[in-house]
């Protein structure tokens, strides 16, 4: 147990435990991803931005990490992208912090080959559902 406690405390102090990417435009949406989803998410983030869907991203490299709390609280919705059918990372984050489950949007896939396409499609579709049109725009 002491070995694991030392491992966790070292991970908490590590600056290399996360990589954060900020959208060029302010946004209320974020994406958390890790591991083998990283190459697919780098490409998906470029496609989302090209389509006008701006999101901030956080690549998790160690768990637990209290820095994740700040990222989650900065956004209205956070997509959790993982290659796990059961959404294990999302469950772990929910257990670590007290959060409204609706704030963390699962985006799970089980195949690396389809990861970028599936993540891109799911995130873009959900972003369209979450976006609120201003009264002035709707009235015109």
PDB file of C-alpha atoms in Angstrom:
ATOM      1  CA  UNK A   1       0.000   0.000   0.000  1.00  0.00           C
ATOM      2  CA  UNK A   2       2.873   2.388   0.734  1.00  0.00           C
ATOM      3  CA  UNK A   3       4.275   1.797  -2.748  1.00  0.00           C
ATOM      4  CA  UNK A   4       0.900   2.686  -4.323  1.00  0.00           C
ATOM      5  CA  UNK A   5       0.512   5.769  -2.115  1.00  0.00           C
ATOM      6  CA  UNK A   6       3.952   6.973  -3.206  1.00  0.00           C
ATOM      7  CA  UNK A   7       3.017   6.339  -6.852  1.00  0.00           C
ATOM      8  CA  UNK A   8      -0.216   8.352  -6.534  1.00  0.00           C
ATOM      9  CA  UNK A   9       1.421  11.271  -4.704  1.00  0.00           C
ATOM     10  CA  UNK A  10       4.154  11.416  -7.372  1.00  0.00           C
ATOM     11  CA  UNK A  11       1.518  11.444 -10.123  1.00  0.00           C
ATOM     12  CA  UNK A  12      -0.314  14.306  -8.406  1.00  0.00           C
ATOM     13  CA  UNK A  13       2.840  16.442  -8.423  1.00  0.00           C
ATOM     14  CA  UNK A  14       3.802  15.578 -11.980  1.00  0.00           C
ATOM     15  CA  UNK A  15       3.447  18.352 -14.526  1.00  0.00           C
ATOM     16  CA  UNK A  16       3.614  15.737 -17.266  1.00  0.00           C
ATOM     17  CA  UNK A  17       0.384  14.087 -16.150  1.00  0.00           C
ATOM     18  CA  UNK A  18      -1.764  16.108 -18.543  1.00  0.00           C
ATOM     19  CA  UNK A  19      -1.675  18.079 -21.746  1.00  0.00           C
ATOM     20  CA  UNK A  20      -4.186  20.836 -22.316  1.00  0.00           C
ATOM     21  CA  UNK A  21      -5.214  22.272 -25.668  1.00  0.00           C
ATOM     22  CA  UNK A  22      -7.208  25.502 -25.794  1.00  0.00           C
ATOM     23  CA  UNK A  23      -9.563  26.411 -28.591  1.00  0.00           C
ATOM     24  CA  UNK A  24      -8.717  29.599 -30.501  1.00  0.00           C
ATOM     25  CA  UNK A  25     -12.215  30.852 -29.612  1.00  0.00           C
ATOM     26  CA  UNK A  26     -13.896  30.866 -26.193  1.00  0.00           C
ATOM     27  CA  UNK A  27     -16.030  27.783 -25.643  1.00  0.00           C
ATOM     28  CA  UNK A  28     -18.228  26.176 -23.003  1.00  0.00           C
ATOM     29  CA  UNK A  29     -17.334  22.650 -24.141  1.00  0.00           C
ATOM     30  CA  UNK A  30     -14.395  20.415 -23.382  1.00  0.00           C
ATOM     31  CA  UNK A  31     -13.070  16.970 -24.237  1.00  0.00           C
ATOM     32  CA  UNK A  32     -11.123  14.627 -21.961  1.00  0.00           C
ATOM     33  CA  UNK A  33      -9.280  11.735 -23.571  1.00  0.00           C
ATOM     34  CA  UNK A  34      -6.298   9.499 -22.931  1.00  0.00           C
ATOM     35  CA  UNK A  35      -4.066   6.739 -24.220  1.00  0.00           C
ATOM     36  CA  UNK A  36      -4.650   5.228 -27.635  1.00  0.00           C
ATOM     37  CA  UNK A  37      -7.434   7.709 -28.435  1.00  0.00           C
ATOM     38  CA  UNK A  38      -4.843  10.529 -28.590  1.00  0.00           C
ATOM     39  CA  UNK A  39      -3.902  10.368 -32.309  1.00  0.00           C
ATOM     40  CA  UNK A  40      -7.557  10.062 -33.310  1.00  0.00           C
ATOM     41  CA  UNK A  41      -8.565  12.953 -31.063  1.00  0.00           C
ATOM     42  CA  UNK A  42      -5.827  15.226 -32.429  1.00  0.00           C
ATOM     43  CA  UNK A  43      -7.303  14.728 -35.892  1.00  0.00           C
ATOM     44  CA  UNK A  44     -10.909  14.971 -34.656  1.00  0.00           C
ATOM     45  CA  UNK A  45     -10.188  18.282 -32.893  1.00  0.00           C
ATOM     46  CA  UNK A  46      -8.828  19.719 -36.152  1.00  0.00           C
ATOM     47  CA  UNK A  47     -11.967  18.622 -38.020  1.00  0.00           C
ATOM     48  CA  UNK A  48     -14.283  19.990 -35.320  1.00  0.00           C
ATOM     49  CA  UNK A  49     -12.526  23.350 -35.409  1.00  0.00           C
ATOM     50  CA  UNK A  50     -12.641  23.473 -39.213  1.00  0.00           C
ATOM     51  CA  UNK A  51     -16.416  22.941 -38.991  1.00  0.00           C
ATOM     52  CA  UNK A  52     -16.784  25.768 -36.466  1.00  0.00           C
ATOM     53  CA  UNK A  53     -17.199  23.511 -33.427  1.00  0.00           C
ATOM     54  CA  UNK A  54     -14.717  24.808 -30.885  1.00  0.00           C
ATOM     55  CA  UNK A  55     -13.793  22.689 -27.865  1.00  0.00           C
ATOM     56  CA  UNK A  56     -10.972  22.729 -25.344  1.00  0.00           C
ATOM     57  CA  UNK A  57      -9.222  19.428 -24.767  1.00  0.00           C
ATOM     58  CA  UNK A  58      -7.421  17.734 -21.921  1.00  0.00           C
ATOM     59  CA  UNK A  59      -5.303  14.647 -22.498  1.00  0.00           C
ATOM     60  CA  UNK A  60      -5.003  12.696 -19.264  1.00  0.00           C
ATOM     61  CA  UNK A  61      -1.725  10.889 -18.750  1.00  0.00           C
ATOM     62  CA  UNK A  62      -2.042   9.851 -15.091  1.00  0.00           C
ATOM     63  CA  UNK A  63      -4.794   9.076 -12.633  1.00  0.00           C
ATOM     64  CA  UNK A  64      -5.739  10.490 -10.134  1.00  0.00           C
ATOM     65  CA  UNK A  65      -5.216  14.142 -11.028  1.00  0.00           C
ATOM     66  CA  UNK A  66      -6.902  17.023  -9.174  1.00  0.00           C
ATOM     67  CA  UNK A  67      -6.154  19.335 -12.115  1.00  0.00           C
ATOM     68  CA  UNK A  68      -8.959  17.616 -13.997  1.00  0.00           C
ATOM     69  CA  UNK A  69     -11.500  19.178 -11.605  1.00  0.00           C
ATOM     70  CA  UNK A  70     -10.673  22.708 -12.787  1.00  0.00           C
ATOM     71  CA  UNK A  71     -11.002  21.728 -16.432  1.00  0.00           C
ATOM     72  CA  UNK A  72     -14.391  20.097 -15.845  1.00  0.00           C
ATOM     73  CA  UNK A  73     -15.751  23.024 -13.840  1.00  0.00           C
ATOM     74  CA  UNK A  74     -14.682  25.520 -16.539  1.00  0.00           C
ATOM     75  CA  UNK A  75     -17.056  23.922 -19.054  1.00  0.00           C
ATOM     76  CA  UNK A  76     -20.808  23.355 -19.315  1.00  0.00           C
ATOM     77  CA  UNK A  77     -20.320  19.937 -20.898  1.00  0.00           C
ATOM     78  CA  UNK A  78     -17.244  17.719 -21.124  1.00  0.00           C
ATOM     79  CA  UNK A  79     -17.033  14.800 -23.542  1.00  0.00           C
ATOM     80  CA  UNK A  80     -15.119  11.810 -22.211  1.00  0.00           C
ATOM     81  CA  UNK A  81     -13.642   9.946 -25.172  1.00  0.00           C
ATOM     82  CA  UNK A  82     -12.372   6.447 -24.526  1.00  0.00           C
ATOM     83  CA  UNK A  83     -12.021   3.056 -26.121  1.00  0.00           C
ATOM     84  CA  UNK A  84     -13.951   1.249 -23.466  1.00  0.00           C
ATOM     85  CA  UNK A  85     -17.478   0.016 -23.968  1.00  0.00           C
ATOM     86  CA  UNK A  86     -18.416   0.637 -20.333  1.00  0.00           C
ATOM     87  CA  UNK A  87     -17.022   4.167 -19.984  1.00  0.00           C
ATOM     88  CA  UNK A  88     -14.474   3.334 -17.313  1.00  0.00           C
ATOM     89  CA  UNK A  89     -12.683   6.727 -17.308  1.00  0.00           C
ATOM     90  CA  UNK A  90     -15.978   8.592 -17.004  1.00  0.00           C
ATOM     91  CA  UNK A  91     -16.966   6.348 -14.086  1.00  0.00           C
ATOM     92  CA  UNK A  92     -13.639   6.953 -12.377  1.00  0.00           C
ATOM     93  CA  UNK A  93     -14.001  10.733 -12.779  1.00  0.00           C
ATOM     94  CA  UNK A  94     -17.557  10.584 -11.435  1.00  0.00           C
ATOM     95  CA  UNK A  95     -16.291   8.653  -8.405  1.00  0.00           C
ATOM     96  CA  UNK A  96     -13.411  11.081  -7.842  1.00  0.00           C
ATOM     97  CA  UNK A  97     -15.467  14.297  -7.944  1.00  0.00           C
ATOM     98  CA  UNK A  98     -19.015  15.224  -7.026  1.00  0.00           C
ATOM     99  CA  UNK A  99     -20.487  16.090 -10.426  1.00  0.00           C
ATOM    100  CA  UNK A 100     -23.790  16.177 -12.204  1.00  0.00           C
ATOM    101  CA  UNK A 101     -23.678  13.092 -14.445  1.00  0.00           C
ATOM    102  CA  UNK A 102     -25.128  15.138 -17.330  1.00  0.00           C
ATOM    103  CA  UNK A 103     -22.007  17.296 -17.362  1.00  0.00           C
ATOM    104  CA  UNK A 104     -19.793  14.388 -18.476  1.00  0.00           C
ATOM    105  CA  UNK A 105     -20.950  13.164 -21.876  1.00  0.00           C
ATOM    106  CA  UNK A 106     -19.734   9.638 -22.723  1.00  0.00           C
ATOM    107  CA  UNK A 107     -18.250   8.970 -26.134  1.00  0.00           C
ATOM    108  CA  UNK A 108     -17.101   5.361 -26.156  1.00  0.00           C
ATOM    109  CA  UNK A 109     -15.886   3.210 -28.998  1.00  0.00           C
ATOM    110  CA  UNK A 110     -14.341  -0.229 -28.977  1.00  0.00           C
ATOM    111  CA  UNK A 111     -12.202  -0.103 -32.117  1.00  0.00           C
ATOM    112  CA  UNK A 112      -9.173   2.106 -32.710  1.00  0.00           C
ATOM    113  CA  UNK A 113      -9.766   2.091 -36.465  1.00  0.00           C
ATOM    114  CA  UNK A 114     -13.096   3.885 -36.127  1.00  0.00           C
ATOM    115  CA  UNK A 115     -12.158   6.049 -33.137  1.00  0.00           C
ATOM    116  CA  UNK A 116     -11.678   9.391 -34.930  1.00  0.00           C
ATOM    117  CA  UNK A 117     -14.757   9.053 -37.105  1.00  0.00           C
ATOM    118  CA  UNK A 118     -17.000   7.914 -34.248  1.00  0.00           C
ATOM    119  CA  UNK A 119     -15.700  10.547 -31.824  1.00  0.00           C
ATOM    120  CA  UNK A 120     -16.018  13.300 -34.397  1.00  0.00           C
ATOM    121  CA  UNK A 121     -19.574  12.355 -35.347  1.00  0.00           C
ATOM    122  CA  UNK A 122     -20.786  11.940 -31.759  1.00  0.00           C
ATOM    123  CA  UNK A 123     -19.221  15.143 -30.492  1.00  0.00           C
ATOM    124  CA  UNK A 124     -20.461  17.247 -33.428  1.00  0.00           C
ATOM    125  CA  UNK A 125     -23.988  15.849 -33.042  1.00  0.00           C
ATOM    126  CA  UNK A 126     -24.068  16.529 -29.291  1.00  0.00           C
ATOM    127  CA  UNK A 127     -22.612  20.023 -29.746  1.00  0.00           C
ATOM    128  CA  UNK A 128     -25.473  20.803 -32.101  1.00  0.00           C
ATOM    129  CA  UNK A 129     -27.956  19.659 -29.458  1.00  0.00           C
ATOM    130  CA  UNK A 130     -26.319  21.716 -26.693  1.00  0.00           C
ATOM    131  CA  UNK A 131     -25.894  24.975 -28.564  1.00  0.00           C
ATOM    132  CA  UNK A 132     -28.359  27.651 -27.617  1.00  0.00           C
ATOM    133  CA  UNK A 133     -29.306  30.191 -30.240  1.00  0.00           C
ATOM    134  CA  UNK A 134     -29.507  33.773 -28.974  1.00  0.00           C
ATOM    135  CA  UNK A 135     -32.907  35.442 -28.941  1.00  0.00           C
ATOM    136  CA  UNK A 136     -31.748  38.073 -31.454  1.00  0.00           C
ATOM    137  CA  UNK A 137     -30.573  35.403 -33.895  1.00  0.00           C
ATOM    138  CA  UNK A 138     -33.742  33.343 -33.501  1.00  0.00           C
ATOM    139  CA  UNK A 139     -35.970  36.393 -34.004  1.00  0.00           C
ATOM    140  CA  UNK A 140     -34.256  37.434 -37.251  1.00  0.00           C
TER     141      UNK A 140
END
